[in-house]
mmCIF file of C-alpha atoms in Angstrom:
data_model
loop_
_atom_site.group_PDB
_atom_site.id
_atom_site.type_symbol
_atom_site.label_atom_id
_atom_site.label_comp_id
_atom_site.label_asym_id
_atom_site.label_seq_id
_atom_site.Cartn_x
_atom_site.Cartn_y
_atom_site.Cartn_z
ATOM 1 C CA MET V 1 -14.073 -0.012 -15.939
ATOM 2 C CA LYS V 2 -17.726 1.044 -15.686
ATOM 3 C CA LYS V 3 -18.014 -0.856 -12.394
ATOM 4 C CA THR V 4 -14.821 0.799 -11.131
ATOM 5 C CA MET V 5 -16.063 4.271 -11.919
ATOM 6 C CA SER V 6 -19.401 3.570 -10.253
ATOM 7 C CA LEU V 7 -17.553 2.446 -7.101
ATOM 8 C CA LEU V 8 -15.590 5.694 -7.022
ATOM 9 C CA ALA V 9 -18.666 7.799 -7.808
ATOM 10 C CA ALA V 10 -20.676 6.176 -5.024
ATOM 11 C CA ALA V 11 -17.852 6.557 -2.525
ATOM 12 C CA SER V 12 -17.302 10.191 -3.553
ATOM 13 C CA ALA V 13 -20.984 11.047 -3.246
ATOM 14 C CA LEU V 14 -21.150 9.512 0.213
ATOM 15 C CA LEU V 15 -18.066 11.354 1.389
ATOM 16 C CA VAL V 16 -18.949 14.705 -0.148
ATOM 17 C CA THR V 17 -22.304 14.711 1.632
ATOM 18 C CA SER V 18 -20.746 13.768 4.968
ATOM 19 C CA VAL V 19 -17.638 15.996 4.983
ATOM 20 C CA SER V 20 -17.840 19.683 5.839
ATOM 21 C CA PRO V 21 -16.433 21.824 3.002
ATOM 22 C CA ALA V 22 -14.748 24.050 5.605
ATOM 23 C CA PHE V 23 -12.523 21.163 6.709
ATOM 24 C CA ALA V 24 -12.232 19.040 3.610
ATOM 25 C CA THR V 25 -9.813 19.666 0.813
ATOM 26 C CA LYS V 26 -10.167 18.237 -2.644
ATOM 27 C CA HIS V 27 -7.211 15.939 -1.934
ATOM 28 C CA THR V 28 -8.650 14.436 1.224
ATOM 29 C CA VAL V 29 -12.085 13.949 -0.324
ATOM 30 C CA VAL V 30 -10.536 12.194 -3.330
ATOM 31 C CA GLN V 31 -8.217 10.133 -1.107
ATOM 32 C CA ASP V 32 -11.092 9.191 1.194
ATOM 33 C CA ALA V 33 -13.169 8.217 -1.843
ATOM 34 C CA MET V 34 -10.319 6.054 -3.152
ATOM 35 C CA ILE V 35 -10.016 4.340 0.234
ATOM 36 C CA ALA V 36 -13.783 3.743 0.371
ATOM 37 C CA ALA V 37 -13.712 2.332 -3.161
ATOM 38 C CA GLY V 38 -10.715 0.182 -2.180
ATOM 39 C CA LYS V 39 -12.631 -1.176 0.788
ATOM 40 C CA ALA V 40 -15.430 -2.108 -1.616
ATOM 41 C CA VAL V 41 -12.919 -3.904 -3.869
ATOM 42 C CA TYR V 42 -11.512 -5.709 -0.803
ATOM 43 C CA THR V 43 -15.014 -6.704 0.324
ATOM 44 C CA HIS V 44 -15.931 -7.979 -3.130
ATOM 45 C CA ARG V 45 -12.636 -9.634 -4.102
ATOM 46 C CA CYS V 46 -10.535 -10.388 -0.990
ATOM 47 C CA LYS V 47 -12.645 -10.621 2.166
ATOM 48 C CA ALA V 48 -13.747 -14.204 1.607
ATOM 49 C CA CYS V 49 -10.179 -15.353 2.303
ATOM 50 C CA HIS V 50 -8.406 -12.460 4.050
ATOM 51 C CA SER V 51 -9.074 -10.733 7.358
ATOM 52 C CA VAL V 52 -8.095 -7.146 8.128
ATOM 53 C CA ASP V 53 -7.872 -7.968 11.840
ATOM 54 C CA SER V 54 -4.210 -8.022 12.871
ATOM 55 C CA ALA V 55 -4.893 -10.806 15.388
ATOM 56 C CA ALA V 56 -6.818 -13.107 13.056
ATOM 57 C CA ASN V 57 -5.758 -14.952 9.953
ATOM 58 C CA SER V 58 -8.408 -16.547 7.801
ATOM 59 C CA PHE V 59 -8.028 -18.955 4.898
ATOM 60 C CA GLY V 60 -5.332 -16.486 3.810
ATOM 61 C CA PRO V 61 -3.124 -14.292 5.989
ATOM 62 C CA SER V 62 -4.426 -11.092 7.541
ATOM 63 C CA LEU V 63 -3.910 -8.043 5.353
ATOM 64 C CA SER V 64 -3.452 -5.767 8.361
ATOM 65 C CA GLY V 65 -0.018 -4.179 8.026
ATOM 66 C CA VAL V 66 0.679 -5.889 4.714
ATOM 67 C CA VAL V 67 2.176 -2.785 3.075
ATOM 68 C CA GLY V 68 5.906 -2.860 3.816
ATOM 69 C CA ARG V 69 5.881 -6.374 5.297
ATOM 70 C CA PRO V 70 8.222 -9.041 3.905
ATOM 71 C CA ALA V 71 6.226 -11.735 2.120
ATOM 72 C CA GLY V 72 5.619 -15.004 3.931
ATOM 73 C CA THR V 73 6.480 -13.689 7.394
ATOM 74 C CA LEU V 74 3.197 -13.143 9.230
ATOM 75 C CA PRO V 75 3.195 -15.257 12.413
ATOM 76 C CA ARG V 76 0.586 -17.963 12.829
ATOM 77 C CA PHE V 77 0.067 -18.549 9.113
ATOM 78 C CA ALA V 78 1.228 -21.611 7.152
ATOM 79 C CA TYR V 79 2.680 -20.132 3.966
ATOM 80 C CA SER V 80 3.669 -22.212 0.952
ATOM 81 C CA ARG V 81 7.384 -22.873 0.471
ATOM 82 C CA ALA V 82 7.265 -20.646 -2.590
ATOM 83 C CA MET V 83 5.980 -17.719 -0.528
ATOM 84 C CA GLN V 84 8.445 -18.343 2.308
ATOM 85 C CA ARG V 85 11.311 -18.249 -0.189
ATOM 86 C CA ALA V 86 10.005 -15.329 -2.253
ATOM 87 C CA LYS V 87 12.348 -12.699 -0.757
ATOM 88 C CA ILE V 88 10.010 -9.841 -1.634
ATOM 89 C CA VAL V 89 8.566 -7.009 0.398
ATOM 90 C CA TRP V 90 4.980 -5.884 -0.117
ATOM 91 C CA THR V 91 5.743 -2.539 -1.698
ATOM 92 C CA GLU V 92 3.121 -0.825 -3.825
ATOM 93 C CA ALA V 93 4.843 -2.142 -6.968
ATOM 94 C CA ASN V 94 4.924 -5.740 -5.688
ATOM 95 C CA LEU V 95 1.332 -5.554 -4.455
ATOM 96 C CA ARG V 96 0.276 -4.353 -7.899
ATOM 97 C CA LYS V 97 2.097 -7.294 -9.554
ATOM 98 C CA TRP V 98 0.554 -9.708 -7.039
ATOM 99 C CA ILE V 99 -2.945 -8.354 -7.497
ATOM 100 C CA ALA V 100 -2.650 -8.587 -11.284
ATOM 101 C CA ASP V 101 -1.046 -12.052 -11.502
ATOM 102 C CA ASN V 102 0.159 -13.663 -8.298
ATOM 103 C CA GLU V 103 1.412 -16.827 -10.031
ATOM 104 C CA ALA V 104 3.730 -14.747 -12.224
ATOM 105 C CA LEU V 105 5.204 -12.985 -9.189
ATOM 106 C CA VAL V 106 5.531 -16.080 -6.972
ATOM 107 C CA PRO V 107 5.335 -19.302 -8.993
ATOM 108 C CA GLY V 108 4.082 -22.142 -6.821
ATOM 109 C CA THR V 109 2.024 -20.001 -4.456
ATOM 110 C CA ARG V 110 -1.083 -21.694 -3.098
ATOM 111 C CA MET V 111 -3.222 -18.586 -3.412
ATOM 112 C CA ARG V 112 -5.856 -18.760 -6.109
ATOM 113 C CA HIS V 113 -7.796 -15.698 -7.029
ATOM 114 C CA VAL V 114 -9.339 -13.824 -9.889
ATOM 115 C CA ALA V 115 -6.739 -11.334 -11.102
ATOM 116 C CA ILE V 116 -7.474 -7.639 -10.715
ATOM 117 C CA THR V 117 -5.942 -6.219 -13.874
ATOM 118 C CA ASP V 118 -7.814 -2.907 -13.914
ATOM 119 C CA VAL V 119 -5.209 -0.347 -12.788
ATOM 120 C CA THR V 120 -7.861 1.887 -11.212
ATOM 121 C CA GLU V 121 -9.196 -0.966 -9.078
ATOM 122 C CA GLN V 122 -5.606 -1.748 -8.089
ATOM 123 C CA ASP V 123 -5.139 1.908 -7.080
ATOM 124 C CA PHE V 124 -8.274 1.764 -4.936
ATOM 125 C CA LEU V 125 -7.322 -1.514 -3.272
ATOM 126 C CA ILE V 126 -3.765 -0.374 -2.536
ATOM 127 C CA ALA V 127 -5.038 2.924 -1.102
ATOM 128 C CA TYR V 128 -7.226 0.889 1.264
ATOM 129 C CA LEU V 129 -4.458 -1.572 2.177
ATOM 130 C CA LYS V 130 -2.206 1.345 3.143
ATOM 131 C CA THR V 131 -4.714 2.271 5.851
ATOM 132 C CA LEU V 132 -4.512 -1.137 7.551
ATOM 133 C CA ASN V 133 -1.533 -0.521 9.819
#
């Protein structure tokens, strides 16, 4: 949690110093800080296997446009049978379940990762993923 709060504090400080108070509202500064913190979570936890480039998959599928996409449907990626048969859409609720424990959501998936169980880090990451359309 301490690490999470320091991510948000650093992102907030950066944004507050670079955004004109005349044009920024508290909501946009907070939202921008959450997105910046989410990008940091992505960089630290997801980037090694996932691209955010819509034209390029990596070891895992691209996360560009993931929010709202049916699972296992991105062209040019070889999904596991479990993922192809999952019949889920990447809603915020399903992303949260996946981020916390992907094996529980889709048993038999090939993806291996360290679970992100901190709800605040999940919030940050999801806020960032929503920007990747």
